[in-house]
CSV table of N, CA and C in Angstrom, one decimal:
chain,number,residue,atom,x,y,z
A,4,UNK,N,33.1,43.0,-21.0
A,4,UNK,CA,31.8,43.0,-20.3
A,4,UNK,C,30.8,42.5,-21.3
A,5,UNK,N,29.7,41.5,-20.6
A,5,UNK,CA,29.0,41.3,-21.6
A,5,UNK,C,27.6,42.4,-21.8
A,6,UNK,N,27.4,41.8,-22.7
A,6,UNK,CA,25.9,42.6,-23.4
A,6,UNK,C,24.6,42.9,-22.5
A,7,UNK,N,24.3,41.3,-21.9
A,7,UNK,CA,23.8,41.4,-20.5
A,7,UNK,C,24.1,42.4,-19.7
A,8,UNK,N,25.3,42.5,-19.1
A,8,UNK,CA,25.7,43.2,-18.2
A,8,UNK,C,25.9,45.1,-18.3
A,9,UNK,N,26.0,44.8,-19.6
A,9,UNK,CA,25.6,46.6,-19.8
A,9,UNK,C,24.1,47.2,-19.9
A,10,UNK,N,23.6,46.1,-20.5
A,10,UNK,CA,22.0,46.4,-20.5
A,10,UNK,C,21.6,46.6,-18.7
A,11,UNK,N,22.1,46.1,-18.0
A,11,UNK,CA,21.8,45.9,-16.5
A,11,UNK,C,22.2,47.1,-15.9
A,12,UNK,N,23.6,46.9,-16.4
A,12,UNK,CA,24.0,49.0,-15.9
A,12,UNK,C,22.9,49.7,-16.3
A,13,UNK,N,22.7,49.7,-17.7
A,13,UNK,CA,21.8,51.1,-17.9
A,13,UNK,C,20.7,51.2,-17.2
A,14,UNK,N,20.2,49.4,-16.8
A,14,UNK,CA,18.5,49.5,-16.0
A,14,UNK,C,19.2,50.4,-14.8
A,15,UNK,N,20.1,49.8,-13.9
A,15,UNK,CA,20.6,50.6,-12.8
A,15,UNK,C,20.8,52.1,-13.0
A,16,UNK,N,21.9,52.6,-13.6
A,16,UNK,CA,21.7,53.8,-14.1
A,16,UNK,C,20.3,54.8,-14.1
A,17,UNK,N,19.5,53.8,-15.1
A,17,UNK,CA,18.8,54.6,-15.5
A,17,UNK,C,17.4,54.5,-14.4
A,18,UNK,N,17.0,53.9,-13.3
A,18,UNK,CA,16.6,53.7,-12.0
A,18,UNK,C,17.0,54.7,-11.3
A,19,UNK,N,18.1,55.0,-11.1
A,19,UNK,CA,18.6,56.1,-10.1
A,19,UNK,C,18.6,57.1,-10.5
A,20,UNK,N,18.6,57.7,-12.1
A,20,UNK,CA,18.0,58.7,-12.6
A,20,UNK,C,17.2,59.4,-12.3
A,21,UNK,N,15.9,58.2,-12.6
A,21,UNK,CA,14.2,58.2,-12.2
A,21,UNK,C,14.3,59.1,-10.6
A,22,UNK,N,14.9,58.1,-10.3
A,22,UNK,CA,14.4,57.9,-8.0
A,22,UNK,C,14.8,59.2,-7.9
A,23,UNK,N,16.2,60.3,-8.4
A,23,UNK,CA,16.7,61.3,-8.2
A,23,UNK,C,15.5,62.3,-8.6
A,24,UNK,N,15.4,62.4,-9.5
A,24,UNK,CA,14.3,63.5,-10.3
A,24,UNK,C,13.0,63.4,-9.7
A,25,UNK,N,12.2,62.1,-9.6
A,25,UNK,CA,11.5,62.0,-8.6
A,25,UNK,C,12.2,62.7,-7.1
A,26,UNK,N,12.7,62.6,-6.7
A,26,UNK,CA,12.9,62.9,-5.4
A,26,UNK,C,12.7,64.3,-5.2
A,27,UNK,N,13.9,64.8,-6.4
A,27,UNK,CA,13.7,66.0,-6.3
A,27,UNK,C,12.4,67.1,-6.8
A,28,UNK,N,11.6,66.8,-7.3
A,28,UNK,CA,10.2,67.3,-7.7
A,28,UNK,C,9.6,66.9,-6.5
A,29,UNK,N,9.1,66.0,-5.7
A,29,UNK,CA,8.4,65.9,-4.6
A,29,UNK,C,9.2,66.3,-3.8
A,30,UNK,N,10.4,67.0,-3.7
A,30,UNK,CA,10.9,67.7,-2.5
A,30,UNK,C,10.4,69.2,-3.0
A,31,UNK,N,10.4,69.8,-4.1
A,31,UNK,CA,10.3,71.2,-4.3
A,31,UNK,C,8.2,71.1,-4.5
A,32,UNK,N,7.7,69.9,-4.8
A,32,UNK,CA,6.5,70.1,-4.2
A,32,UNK,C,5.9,70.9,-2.9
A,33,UNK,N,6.6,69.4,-2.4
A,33,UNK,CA,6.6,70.0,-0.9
A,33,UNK,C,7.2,71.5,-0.3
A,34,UNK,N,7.9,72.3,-0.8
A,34,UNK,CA,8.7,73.4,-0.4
A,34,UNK,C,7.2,74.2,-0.8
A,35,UNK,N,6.7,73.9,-1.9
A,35,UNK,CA,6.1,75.0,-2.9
A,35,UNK,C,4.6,75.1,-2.2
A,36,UNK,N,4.0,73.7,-1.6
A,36,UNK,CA,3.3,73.3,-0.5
A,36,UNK,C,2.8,74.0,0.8
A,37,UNK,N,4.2,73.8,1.3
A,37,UNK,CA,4.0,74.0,2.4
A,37,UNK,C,4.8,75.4,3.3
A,38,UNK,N,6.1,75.6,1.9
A,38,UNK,CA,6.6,77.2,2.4
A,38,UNK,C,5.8,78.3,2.9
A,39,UNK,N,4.4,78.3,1.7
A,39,UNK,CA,3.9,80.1,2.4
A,39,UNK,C,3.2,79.5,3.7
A,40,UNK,N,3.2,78.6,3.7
A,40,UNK,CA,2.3,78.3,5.4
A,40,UNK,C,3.4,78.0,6.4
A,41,UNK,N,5.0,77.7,6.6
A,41,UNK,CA,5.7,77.6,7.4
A,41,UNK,C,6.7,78.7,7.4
A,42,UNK,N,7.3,78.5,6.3
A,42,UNK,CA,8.5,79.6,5.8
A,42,UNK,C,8.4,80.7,5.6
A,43,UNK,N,7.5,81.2,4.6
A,43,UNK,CA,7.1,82.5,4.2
A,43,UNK,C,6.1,83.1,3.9
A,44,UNK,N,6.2,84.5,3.5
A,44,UNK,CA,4.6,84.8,3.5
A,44,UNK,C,5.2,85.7,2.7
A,45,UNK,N,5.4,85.2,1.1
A,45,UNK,CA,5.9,86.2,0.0
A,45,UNK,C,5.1,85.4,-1.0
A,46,UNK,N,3.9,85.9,-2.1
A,46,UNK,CA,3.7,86.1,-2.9
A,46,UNK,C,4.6,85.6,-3.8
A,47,UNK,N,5.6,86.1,-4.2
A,47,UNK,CA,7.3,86.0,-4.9
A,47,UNK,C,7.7,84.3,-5.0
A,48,UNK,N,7.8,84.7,-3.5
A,48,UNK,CA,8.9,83.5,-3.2
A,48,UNK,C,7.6,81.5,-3.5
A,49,UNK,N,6.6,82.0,-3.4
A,49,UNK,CA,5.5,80.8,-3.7
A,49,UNK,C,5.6,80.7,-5.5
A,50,UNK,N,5.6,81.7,-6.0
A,50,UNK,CA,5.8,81.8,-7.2
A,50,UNK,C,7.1,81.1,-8.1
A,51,UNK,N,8.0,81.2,-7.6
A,51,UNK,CA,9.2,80.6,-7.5
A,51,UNK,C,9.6,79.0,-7.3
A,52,UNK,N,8.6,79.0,-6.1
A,52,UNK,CA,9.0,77.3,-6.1
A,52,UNK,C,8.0,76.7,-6.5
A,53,UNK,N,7.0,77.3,-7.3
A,53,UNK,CA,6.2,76.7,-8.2
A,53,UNK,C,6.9,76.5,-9.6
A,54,UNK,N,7.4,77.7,-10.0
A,54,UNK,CA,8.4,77.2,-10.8
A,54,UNK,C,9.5,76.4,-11.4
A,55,UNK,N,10.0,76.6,-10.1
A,55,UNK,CA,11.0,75.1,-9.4
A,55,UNK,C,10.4,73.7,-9.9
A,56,UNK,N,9.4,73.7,-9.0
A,56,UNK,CA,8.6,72.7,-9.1
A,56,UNK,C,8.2,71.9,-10.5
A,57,UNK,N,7.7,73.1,-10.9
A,57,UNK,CA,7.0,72.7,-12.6
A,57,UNK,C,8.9,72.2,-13.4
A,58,UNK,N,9.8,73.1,-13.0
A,58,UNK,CA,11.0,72.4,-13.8
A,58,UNK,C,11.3,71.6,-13.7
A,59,UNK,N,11.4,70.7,-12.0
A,59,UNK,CA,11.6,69.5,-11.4
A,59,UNK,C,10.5,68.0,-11.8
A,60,UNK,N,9.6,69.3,-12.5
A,60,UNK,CA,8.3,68.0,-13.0
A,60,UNK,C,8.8,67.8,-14.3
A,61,UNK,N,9.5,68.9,-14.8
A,61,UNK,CA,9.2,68.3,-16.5
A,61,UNK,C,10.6,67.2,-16.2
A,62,UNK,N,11.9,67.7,-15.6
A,62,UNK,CA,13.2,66.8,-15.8
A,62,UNK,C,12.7,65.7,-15.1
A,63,UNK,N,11.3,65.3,-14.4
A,63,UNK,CA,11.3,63.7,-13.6
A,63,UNK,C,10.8,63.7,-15.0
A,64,UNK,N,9.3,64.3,-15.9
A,64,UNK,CA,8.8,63.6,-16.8
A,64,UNK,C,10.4,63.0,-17.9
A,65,UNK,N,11.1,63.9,-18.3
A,65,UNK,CA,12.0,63.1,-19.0
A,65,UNK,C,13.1,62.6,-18.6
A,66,UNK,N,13.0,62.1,-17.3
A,66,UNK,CA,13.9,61.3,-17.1
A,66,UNK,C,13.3,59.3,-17.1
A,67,UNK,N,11.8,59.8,-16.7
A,67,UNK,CA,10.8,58.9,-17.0
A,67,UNK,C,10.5,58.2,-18.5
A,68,UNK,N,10.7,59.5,-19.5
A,68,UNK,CA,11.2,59.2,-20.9
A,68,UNK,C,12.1,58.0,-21.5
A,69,UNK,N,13.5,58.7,-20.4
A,69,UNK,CA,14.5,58.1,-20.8
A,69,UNK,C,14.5,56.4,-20.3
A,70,UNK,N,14.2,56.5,-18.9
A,70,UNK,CA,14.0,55.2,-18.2
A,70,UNK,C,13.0,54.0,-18.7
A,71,UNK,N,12.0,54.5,-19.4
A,71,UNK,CA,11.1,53.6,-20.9
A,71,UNK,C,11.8,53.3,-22.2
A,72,UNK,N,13.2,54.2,-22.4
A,72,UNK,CA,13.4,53.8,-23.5
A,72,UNK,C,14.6,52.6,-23.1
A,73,UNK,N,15.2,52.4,-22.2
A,73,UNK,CA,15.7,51.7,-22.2
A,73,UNK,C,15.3,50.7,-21.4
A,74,UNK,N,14.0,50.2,-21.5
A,74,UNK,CA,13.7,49.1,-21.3
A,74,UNK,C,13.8,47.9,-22.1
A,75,UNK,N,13.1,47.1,-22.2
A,75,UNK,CA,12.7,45.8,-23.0
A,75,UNK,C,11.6,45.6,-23.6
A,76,UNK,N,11.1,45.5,-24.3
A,76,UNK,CA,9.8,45.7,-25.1
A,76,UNK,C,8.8,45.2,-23.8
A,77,UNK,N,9.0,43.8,-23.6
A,77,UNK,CA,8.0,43.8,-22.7
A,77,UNK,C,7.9,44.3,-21.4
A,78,UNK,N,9.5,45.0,-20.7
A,78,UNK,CA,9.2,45.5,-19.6
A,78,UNK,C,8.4,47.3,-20.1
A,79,UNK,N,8.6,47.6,-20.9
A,79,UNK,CA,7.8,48.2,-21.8
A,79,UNK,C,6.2,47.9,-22.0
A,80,UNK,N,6.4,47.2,-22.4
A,80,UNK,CA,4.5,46.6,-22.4
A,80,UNK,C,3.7,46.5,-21.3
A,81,UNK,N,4.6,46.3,-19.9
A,81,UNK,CA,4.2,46.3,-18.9
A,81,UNK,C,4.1,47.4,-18.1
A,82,UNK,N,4.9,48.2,-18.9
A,82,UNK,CA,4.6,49.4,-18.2
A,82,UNK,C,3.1,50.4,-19.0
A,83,UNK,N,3.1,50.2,-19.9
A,83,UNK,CA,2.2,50.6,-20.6
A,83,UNK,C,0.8,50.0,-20.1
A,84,UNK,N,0.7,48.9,-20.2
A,84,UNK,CA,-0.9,48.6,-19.7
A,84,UNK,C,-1.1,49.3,-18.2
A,85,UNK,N,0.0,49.2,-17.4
A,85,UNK,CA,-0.3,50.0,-16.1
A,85,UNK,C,-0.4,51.0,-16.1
A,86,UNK,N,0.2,51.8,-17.0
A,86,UNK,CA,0.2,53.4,-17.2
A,86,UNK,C,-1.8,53.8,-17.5
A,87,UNK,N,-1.8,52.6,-18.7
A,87,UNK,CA,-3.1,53.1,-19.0
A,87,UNK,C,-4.5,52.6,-18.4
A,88,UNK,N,-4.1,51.8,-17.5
A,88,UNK,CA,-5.0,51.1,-16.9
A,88,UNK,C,-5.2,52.0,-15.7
A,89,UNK,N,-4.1,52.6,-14.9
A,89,UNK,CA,-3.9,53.3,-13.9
A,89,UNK,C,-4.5,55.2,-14.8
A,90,UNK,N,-4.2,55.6,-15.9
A,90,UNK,CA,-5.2,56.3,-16.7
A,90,UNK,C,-6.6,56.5,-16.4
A,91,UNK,N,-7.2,55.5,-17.0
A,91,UNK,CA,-8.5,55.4,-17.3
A,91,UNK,C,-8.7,55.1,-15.9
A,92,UNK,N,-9.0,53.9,-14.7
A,92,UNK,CA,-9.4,54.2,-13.6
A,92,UNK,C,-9.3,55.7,-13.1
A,93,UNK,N,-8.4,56.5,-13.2
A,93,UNK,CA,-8.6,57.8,-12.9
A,93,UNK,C,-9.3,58.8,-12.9
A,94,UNK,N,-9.3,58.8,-14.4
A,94,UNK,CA,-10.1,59.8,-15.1
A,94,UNK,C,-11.5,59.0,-14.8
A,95,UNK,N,-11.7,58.2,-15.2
A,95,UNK,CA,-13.3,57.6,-14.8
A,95,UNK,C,-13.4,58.1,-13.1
A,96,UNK,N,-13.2,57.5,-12.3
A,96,UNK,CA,-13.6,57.9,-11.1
A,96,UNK,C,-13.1,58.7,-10.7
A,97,UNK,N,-12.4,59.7,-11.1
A,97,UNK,CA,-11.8,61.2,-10.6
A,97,UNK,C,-13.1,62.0,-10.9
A,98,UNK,N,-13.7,62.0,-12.1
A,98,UNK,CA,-14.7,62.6,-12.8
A,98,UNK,C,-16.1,62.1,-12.1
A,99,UNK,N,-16.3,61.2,-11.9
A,99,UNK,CA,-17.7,60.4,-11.1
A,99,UNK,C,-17.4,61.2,-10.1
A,100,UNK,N,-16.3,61.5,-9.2
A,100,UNK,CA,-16.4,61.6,-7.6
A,100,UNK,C,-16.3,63.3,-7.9
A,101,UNK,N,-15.7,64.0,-8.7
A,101,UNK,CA,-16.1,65.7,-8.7
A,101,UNK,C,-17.4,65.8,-9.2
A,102,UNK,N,-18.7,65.0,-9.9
A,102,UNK,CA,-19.8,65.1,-10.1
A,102,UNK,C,-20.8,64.8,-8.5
A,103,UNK,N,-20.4,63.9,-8.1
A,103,UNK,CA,-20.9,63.5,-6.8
A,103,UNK,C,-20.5,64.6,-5.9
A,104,UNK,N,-19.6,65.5,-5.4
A,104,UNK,CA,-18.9,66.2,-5.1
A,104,UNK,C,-19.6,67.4,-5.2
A,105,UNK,N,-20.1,68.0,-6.8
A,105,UNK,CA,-20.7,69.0,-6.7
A,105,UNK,C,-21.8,69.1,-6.5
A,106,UNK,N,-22.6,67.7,-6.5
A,106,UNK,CA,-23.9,67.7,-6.1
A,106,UNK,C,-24.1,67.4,-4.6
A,107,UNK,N,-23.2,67.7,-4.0
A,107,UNK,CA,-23.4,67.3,-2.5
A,107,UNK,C,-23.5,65.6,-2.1
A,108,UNK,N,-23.2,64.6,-2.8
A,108,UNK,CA,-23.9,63.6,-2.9
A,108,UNK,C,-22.6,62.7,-2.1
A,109,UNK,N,-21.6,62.9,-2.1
A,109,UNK,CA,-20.4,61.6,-1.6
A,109,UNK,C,-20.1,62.0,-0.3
A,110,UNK,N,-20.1,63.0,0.4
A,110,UNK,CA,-19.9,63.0,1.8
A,110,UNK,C,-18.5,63.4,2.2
A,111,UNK,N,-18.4,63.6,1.6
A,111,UNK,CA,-16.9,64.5,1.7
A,111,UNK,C,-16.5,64.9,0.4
A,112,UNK,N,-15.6,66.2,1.0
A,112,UNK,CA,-15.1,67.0,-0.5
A,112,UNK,C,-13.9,66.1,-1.0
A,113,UNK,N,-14.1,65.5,-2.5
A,113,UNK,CA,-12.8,64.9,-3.2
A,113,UNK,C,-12.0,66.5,-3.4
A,114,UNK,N,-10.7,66.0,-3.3
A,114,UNK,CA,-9.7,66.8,-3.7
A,114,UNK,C,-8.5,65.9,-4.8
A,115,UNK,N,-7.9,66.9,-5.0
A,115,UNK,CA,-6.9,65.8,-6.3
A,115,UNK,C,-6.2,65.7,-5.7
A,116,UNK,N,-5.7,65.2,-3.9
A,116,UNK,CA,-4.9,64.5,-3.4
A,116,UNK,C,-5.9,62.9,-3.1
A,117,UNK,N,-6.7,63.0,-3.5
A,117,UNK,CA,-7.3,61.3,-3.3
A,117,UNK,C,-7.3,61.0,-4.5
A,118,UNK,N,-7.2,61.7,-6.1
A,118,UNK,CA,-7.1,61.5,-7.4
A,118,UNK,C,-5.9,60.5,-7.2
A,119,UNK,N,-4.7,61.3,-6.8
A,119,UNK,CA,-3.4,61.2,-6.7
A,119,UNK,C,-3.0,59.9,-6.3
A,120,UNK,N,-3.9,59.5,-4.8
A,120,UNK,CA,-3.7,58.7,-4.7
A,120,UNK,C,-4.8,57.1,-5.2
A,121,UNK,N,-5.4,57.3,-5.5
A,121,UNK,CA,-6.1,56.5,-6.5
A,121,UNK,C,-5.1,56.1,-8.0
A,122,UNK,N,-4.5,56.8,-8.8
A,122,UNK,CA,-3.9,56.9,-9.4
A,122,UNK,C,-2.7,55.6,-8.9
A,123,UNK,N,-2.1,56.3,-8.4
A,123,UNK,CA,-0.6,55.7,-7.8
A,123,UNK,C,-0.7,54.3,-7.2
A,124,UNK,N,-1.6,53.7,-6.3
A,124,UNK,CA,-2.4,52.9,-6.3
A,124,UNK,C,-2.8,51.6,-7.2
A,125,UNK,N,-3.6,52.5,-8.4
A,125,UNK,CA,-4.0,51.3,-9.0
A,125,UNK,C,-2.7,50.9,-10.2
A,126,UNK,N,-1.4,52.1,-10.4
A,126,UNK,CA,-0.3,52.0,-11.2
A,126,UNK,C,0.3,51.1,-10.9
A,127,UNK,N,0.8,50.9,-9.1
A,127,UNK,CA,1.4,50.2,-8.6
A,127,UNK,C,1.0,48.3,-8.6
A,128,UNK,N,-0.7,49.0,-8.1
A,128,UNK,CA,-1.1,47.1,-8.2
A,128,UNK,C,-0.8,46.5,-9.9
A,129,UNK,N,-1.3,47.7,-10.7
A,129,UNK,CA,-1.4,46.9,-12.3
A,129,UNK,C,0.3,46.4,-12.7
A,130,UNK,N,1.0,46.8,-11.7
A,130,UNK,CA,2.6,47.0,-12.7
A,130,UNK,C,2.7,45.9,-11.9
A,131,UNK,N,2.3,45.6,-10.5
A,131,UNK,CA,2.8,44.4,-9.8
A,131,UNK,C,1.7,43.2,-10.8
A,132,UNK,N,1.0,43.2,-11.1
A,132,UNK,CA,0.1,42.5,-11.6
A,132,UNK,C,0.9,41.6,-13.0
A,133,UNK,N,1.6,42.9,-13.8
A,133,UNK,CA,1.8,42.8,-14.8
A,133,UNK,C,2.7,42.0,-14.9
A,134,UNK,N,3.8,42.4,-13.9
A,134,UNK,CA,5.1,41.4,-13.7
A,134,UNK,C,5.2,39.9,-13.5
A,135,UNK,N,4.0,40.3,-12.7
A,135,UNK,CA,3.4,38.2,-12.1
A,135,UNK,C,3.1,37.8,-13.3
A,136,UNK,N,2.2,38.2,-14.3
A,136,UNK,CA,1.4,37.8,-15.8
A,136,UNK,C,2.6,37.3,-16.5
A,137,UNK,N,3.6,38.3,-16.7
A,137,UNK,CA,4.9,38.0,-17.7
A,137,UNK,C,5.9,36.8,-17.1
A,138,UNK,N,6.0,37.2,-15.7
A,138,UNK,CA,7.3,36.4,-15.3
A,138,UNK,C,7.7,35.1,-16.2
């Protein structure tokens, strides 16, 4: 097998890592979400799949780890400027809109599900962006 073709496995590999652990963290989100309001009405049991949850976040964060290290420098590089590009838009206008927010001033309450998606958003355009720039 060539060198190419193992470097290819591991992107595969290491993609389906990601997509799993992701999956699974936005599934125990959602349990941890939406349980005491469907499922249950335990105290306990909300506690738990918060838990869950937080564990299913750190194994996507390092599976996220892993799936950067075996990139390419520049598929690397490209993930980086989006990370931080997708960053800083955040934090800048997450912060402007909880100011506006507390002053009554934007007209609706921001919550950190419009953070969230602001975030995701601008990761996605900058990483599509980034990929057109390098191709």
């Amino acid at each position: 097998m060539t060198e190419r073709n193992e470097w290819q496995q591991q992107q595969c590999r290491s993609n389906k890592l990601l997509a799993v652990w992701t999956g699974l963290w936005v599934l125990t989100l959602a349990l941890a979400s939406f349980g005491p309001k469907q499922w249950w009405d335990s105290s306990t049991m909300t506690y738990v799949a918060s838990v869950v949850n937080i564990i299913m976040g750190a194994a996507m964060i390092w599976a996220n780890k892993r799936h950067l290290d075996h990139q390419d420098e520049l598929q690397r590089k490209v993930q980086l400027e989006a990370m931080s590009l997708a960053l800083g838009i955040s934090v800048v206008l997450g912060l402007a809109a909880t100011s506006l927010t507390q002053n009554s001033l934007l007209g609706f309450d921001f919550e950190i599900s419009h953070l969230m998606m602001v975030l995701g958003v601008t990761y996605i355009v900058a990483l599509l962006l980034g990929m057109r720039k390098y191709r």
